[in-house]
Amino acid sequence: MTGQAESKKWYLVYSKPRQEGVARENLERQGFDTYLPRVRQPRRRMNRRVLVVEPMFPRYLFIRLDAHHDNWAPIRSTLGVSALVRFGPYPTPVPGALIEALRAREDEEGIQDLPPPQFKRGEALRIADGAMAGYEGIFLARSGKDRVLVLLEIMGRQARVEVDQDAVEPLR
């Protein structure tokens, strides 16, 4: 049994849109070992910023399989699964060190908190929350632990404004 456990490798499953959890649940119900890394991220909902938990890699999850002993046939027809990721005719293994690194960054709930974006001086951004919401400006500097200095153009004049770092987002 130990030899079989050592011969198992991680592979990548491509799921149907927004069905990573459905695919994981159905694969686990069939006895497969899966891993779906999740992150906690701020999102805008009804003009408010809320923290939501979502897959780190949308439409992808990992599955641990033995190339010689596991039956791979049911995977493609599993509810929520679109396909196994392949390079050529065979699914390509994912390095186990990647899975270990992802798991090492998780909290006790199995969720990762990504660090806030690090802006560079001169980078364009948008204020997403607060009284200045909707204004676009240029990042100048960090002005404290949780604050940033932004250069805005207001009524034809340039003004420096200090806002929460959580209130700004990069322009896409």
mmCIF file of C-alpha atoms in Angstrom:
data_model
loop_
_atom_site.group_PDB
_atom_site.id
_atom_site.type_symbol
_atom_site.label_atom_id
_atom_site.label_comp_id
_atom_site.label_asym_id
_atom_site.label_seq_id
_atom_site.Cartn_x
_atom_site.Cartn_y
_atom_site.Cartn_z
ATOM 1 C CA MET A 1 0.000 0.000 0.000
ATOM 2 C CA THR A 2 2.857 2.408 0.779
ATOM 3 C CA GLY A 3 4.271 1.902 -2.720
ATOM 4 C CA GLN A 4 0.920 2.824 -4.242
ATOM 5 C CA ALA A 5 0.656 5.964 -2.056
ATOM 6 C CA GLU A 6 4.143 7.016 -3.163
ATOM 7 C CA SER A 7 3.306 6.524 -6.856
ATOM 8 C CA LYS A 8 0.349 8.914 -6.672
ATOM 9 C CA LYS A 9 0.871 12.308 -8.277
ATOM 10 C CA TRP A 10 -1.177 15.470 -8.483
ATOM 11 C CA TYR A 11 -2.916 16.390 -11.735
ATOM 12 C CA LEU A 12 -5.006 19.352 -12.790
ATOM 13 C CA VAL A 13 -8.760 19.147 -13.447
ATOM 14 C CA TYR A 14 -10.470 21.798 -15.583
ATOM 15 C CA SER A 15 -14.005 22.334 -14.309
ATOM 16 C CA LYS A 16 -17.116 23.838 -15.842
ATOM 17 C CA PRO A 17 -17.585 27.573 -15.121
ATOM 18 C CA ARG A 18 -18.108 28.249 -11.383
ATOM 19 C CA GLN A 19 -18.423 24.532 -10.644
ATOM 20 C CA GLU A 20 -15.093 23.854 -8.939
ATOM 21 C CA GLY A 21 -16.863 22.955 -5.681
ATOM 22 C CA VAL A 22 -19.378 20.713 -7.465
ATOM 23 C CA ALA A 23 -16.551 18.899 -9.260
ATOM 24 C CA ARG A 24 -14.587 18.486 -6.012
ATOM 25 C CA GLU A 25 -17.593 17.155 -4.116
ATOM 26 C CA ASN A 26 -18.480 14.626 -6.827
ATOM 27 C CA LEU A 27 -14.875 13.461 -7.290
ATOM 28 C CA GLU A 28 -14.486 12.944 -3.540
ATOM 29 C CA ARG A 29 -17.769 11.029 -3.469
ATOM 30 C CA GLN A 30 -16.148 8.624 -5.961
ATOM 31 C CA GLY A 31 -13.140 8.177 -3.648
ATOM 32 C CA PHE A 32 -10.659 10.526 -5.342
ATOM 33 C CA ASP A 33 -8.285 12.731 -3.316
ATOM 34 C CA THR A 34 -8.779 16.373 -4.386
ATOM 35 C CA TYR A 35 -7.509 19.803 -3.431
ATOM 36 C CA LEU A 36 -9.206 23.133 -4.189
ATOM 37 C CA PRO A 37 -7.111 26.083 -2.969
ATOM 38 C CA ARG A 38 -9.287 29.017 -1.875
ATOM 39 C CA VAL A 39 -8.545 32.669 -1.118
ATOM 40 C CA ARG A 40 -10.286 35.405 0.835
ATOM 41 C CA GLN A 41 -10.459 38.563 -1.274
ATOM 42 C CA PRO A 42 -12.211 41.923 -1.077
ATOM 43 C CA ARG A 43 -14.992 42.380 -3.649
ATOM 44 C CA ARG A 44 -17.494 45.117 -4.337
ATOM 45 C CA ARG A 45 -21.105 44.166 -3.627
ATOM 46 C CA MET A 46 -23.870 46.744 -3.794
ATOM 47 C CA ASN A 47 -21.351 49.603 -3.512
ATOM 48 C CA ARG A 48 -19.709 48.045 -0.446
ATOM 49 C CA ARG A 49 -16.484 46.136 -0.029
ATOM 50 C CA VAL A 50 -16.923 42.664 1.424
ATOM 51 C CA LEU A 51 -14.551 39.745 1.893
ATOM 52 C CA VAL A 52 -15.497 36.696 -0.159
ATOM 53 C CA VAL A 53 -13.965 33.235 -0.340
ATOM 54 C CA GLU A 54 -13.408 31.961 -3.861
ATOM 55 C CA PRO A 55 -11.158 29.504 -5.710
ATOM 56 C CA MET A 56 -7.584 30.695 -6.096
ATOM 57 C CA PHE A 57 -7.500 29.350 -9.646
ATOM 58 C CA PRO A 58 -10.978 29.758 -11.162
ATOM 59 C CA ARG A 59 -12.113 26.612 -13.039
ATOM 60 C CA TYR A 60 -9.176 24.511 -11.769
ATOM 61 C CA LEU A 61 -8.696 22.008 -8.961
ATOM 62 C CA PHE A 62 -6.113 19.343 -8.218
ATOM 63 C CA ILE A 63 -6.648 15.590 -8.085
ATOM 64 C CA ARG A 64 -4.206 12.968 -6.757
ATOM 65 C CA LEU A 65 -4.006 9.827 -8.870
ATOM 66 C CA ASP A 66 -1.915 6.747 -9.455
ATOM 67 C CA ALA A 67 -1.162 6.402 -13.164
ATOM 68 C CA HIS A 68 -1.089 2.593 -12.955
ATOM 69 C CA HIS A 69 -3.771 1.607 -10.436
ATOM 70 C CA ASP A 70 -6.527 4.254 -10.488
ATOM 71 C CA ASN A 71 -9.400 4.162 -12.970
ATOM 72 C CA TRP A 72 -9.365 7.566 -14.665
ATOM 73 C CA ALA A 73 -12.377 6.898 -16.915
ATOM 74 C CA PRO A 74 -15.082 8.288 -14.590
ATOM 75 C CA ILE A 75 -13.303 11.620 -14.088
ATOM 76 C CA ARG A 76 -14.341 13.208 -17.407
ATOM 77 C CA SER A 77 -17.997 12.297 -16.946
ATOM 78 C CA THR A 78 -18.140 13.562 -13.351
ATOM 79 C CA LEU A 79 -20.644 16.367 -12.755
ATOM 80 C CA GLY A 80 -18.806 19.703 -12.759
ATOM 81 C CA VAL A 81 -15.700 18.390 -14.550
ATOM 82 C CA SER A 82 -14.861 19.523 -18.059
ATOM 83 C CA ALA A 83 -11.548 17.693 -18.608
ATOM 84 C CA LEU A 84 -8.150 16.751 -17.238
ATOM 85 C CA VAL A 85 -5.471 19.229 -18.283
ATOM 86 C CA ARG A 86 -3.166 17.620 -20.850
ATOM 87 C CA PHE A 87 -0.049 18.533 -22.711
ATOM 88 C CA GLY A 88 -0.118 16.146 -25.626
ATOM 89 C CA PRO A 89 -2.024 12.891 -25.208
ATOM 90 C CA TYR A 90 -1.395 12.412 -21.471
ATOM 91 C CA PRO A 91 -2.322 14.425 -18.382
ATOM 92 C CA THR A 92 0.744 16.163 -17.010
ATOM 93 C CA PRO A 93 1.583 15.811 -13.306
ATOM 94 C CA VAL A 94 1.792 18.910 -11.124
ATOM 95 C CA PRO A 95 4.836 19.129 -8.816
ATOM 96 C CA GLY A 96 3.950 17.968 -5.309
ATOM 97 C CA ALA A 97 6.026 20.855 -3.927
ATOM 98 C CA LEU A 98 3.494 23.288 -5.407
ATOM 99 C CA ILE A 99 0.629 21.651 -3.493
ATOM 100 C CA GLU A 100 2.704 21.655 -0.283
ATOM 101 C CA ALA A 101 3.547 25.353 -0.746
ATOM 102 C CA LEU A 102 -0.107 26.257 -1.312
ATOM 103 C CA ARG A 103 -1.239 24.299 1.748
ATOM 104 C CA ALA A 104 1.489 25.850 3.906
ATOM 105 C CA ARG A 105 0.012 29.323 3.293
ATOM 106 C CA GLU A 106 -3.507 28.364 4.436
ATOM 107 C CA ASP A 107 -5.066 29.291 7.762
ATOM 108 C CA GLU A 108 -6.921 26.835 10.008
ATOM 109 C CA GLU A 109 -10.019 27.094 7.766
ATOM 110 C CA GLY A 110 -8.003 26.068 4.687
ATOM 111 C CA ILE A 111 -8.201 29.565 3.161
ATOM 112 C CA GLN A 112 -5.400 31.884 2.104
ATOM 113 C CA ASP A 113 -5.362 35.639 2.661
ATOM 114 C CA LEU A 114 -3.562 37.332 -0.197
ATOM 115 C CA PRO A 115 -1.534 40.425 0.643
ATOM 116 C CA PRO A 116 -2.962 43.758 -0.546
ATOM 117 C CA PRO A 117 -1.662 44.955 -3.918
ATOM 118 C CA GLN A 118 1.675 46.737 -3.775
ATOM 119 C CA PHE A 119 1.462 49.888 -5.867
ATOM 120 C CA LYS A 120 4.462 51.523 -7.469
ATOM 121 C CA ARG A 121 4.964 55.283 -7.508
ATOM 122 C CA GLY A 122 3.201 56.725 -10.564
ATOM 123 C CA GLU A 123 0.829 53.754 -10.998
ATOM 124 C CA ALA A 124 -2.764 54.602 -11.979
ATOM 125 C CA LEU A 125 -5.475 53.543 -9.535
ATOM 126 C CA ARG A 126 -9.123 54.093 -8.668
ATOM 127 C CA ILE A 127 -10.620 54.967 -5.307
ATOM 128 C CA ALA A 128 -13.304 52.328 -4.745
ATOM 129 C CA ASP A 129 -14.707 53.312 -1.340
ATOM 130 C CA GLY A 130 -15.426 56.382 0.719
ATOM 131 C CA ALA A 131 -16.267 59.977 -0.150
ATOM 132 C CA MET A 132 -13.860 59.985 -3.111
ATOM 133 C CA ALA A 133 -15.169 56.709 -4.604
ATOM 134 C CA GLY A 134 -14.957 56.658 -8.387
ATOM 135 C CA TYR A 135 -12.069 59.093 -8.713
ATOM 136 C CA GLU A 136 -9.007 57.937 -10.605
ATOM 137 C CA GLY A 137 -5.578 59.061 -9.535
ATOM 138 C CA ILE A 138 -1.889 58.285 -9.314
ATOM 139 C CA PHE A 139 -0.217 56.476 -6.430
ATOM 140 C CA LEU A 140 2.376 58.634 -4.717
ATOM 141 C CA ALA A 141 3.453 56.800 -1.557
ATOM 142 C CA ARG A 142 2.441 54.894 1.560
ATOM 143 C CA SER A 143 1.667 57.330 4.326
ATOM 144 C CA GLY A 144 1.244 54.932 7.206
ATOM 145 C CA LYS A 145 0.535 51.321 8.022
ATOM 146 C CA ASP A 146 -2.861 51.230 6.295
ATOM 147 C CA ARG A 147 -2.912 54.518 4.392
ATOM 148 C CA VAL A 148 -1.734 55.666 0.939
ATOM 149 C CA LEU A 149 -1.197 59.071 -0.648
ATOM 150 C CA VAL A 150 -2.932 59.559 -4.002
ATOM 151 C CA LEU A 151 -2.662 62.432 -6.483
ATOM 152 C CA LEU A 152 -6.107 63.356 -7.851
ATOM 153 C CA GLU A 153 -7.265 65.942 -10.335
ATOM 154 C CA ILE A 154 -10.273 67.740 -8.877
ATOM 155 C CA MET A 155 -11.886 70.709 -10.655
ATOM 156 C CA GLY A 156 -8.830 71.235 -12.851
ATOM 157 C CA ARG A 157 -6.377 71.248 -9.942
ATOM 158 C CA GLN A 158 -4.151 68.549 -8.536
ATOM 159 C CA ALA A 159 -4.719 67.529 -4.942
ATOM 160 C CA ARG A 160 -2.946 65.042 -2.693
ATOM 161 C CA VAL A 161 -5.391 62.856 -0.796
ATOM 162 C CA GLU A 162 -4.697 60.316 1.934
ATOM 163 C CA VAL A 163 -7.010 57.255 1.886
ATOM 164 C CA ASP A 164 -7.182 53.735 3.308
ATOM 165 C CA GLN A 165 -5.123 51.260 1.276
ATOM 166 C CA ASP A 166 -8.212 49.006 1.192
ATOM 167 C CA ALA A 167 -10.161 51.768 -0.549
ATOM 168 C CA VAL A 168 -7.981 51.786 -3.675
ATOM 169 C CA GLU A 169 -7.716 49.309 -6.511
ATOM 170 C CA PRO A 170 -5.504 49.147 -9.606
ATOM 171 C CA LEU A 171 -6.962 50.397 -12.871
ATOM 172 C CA ARG A 172 -7.512 47.496 -15.214
#
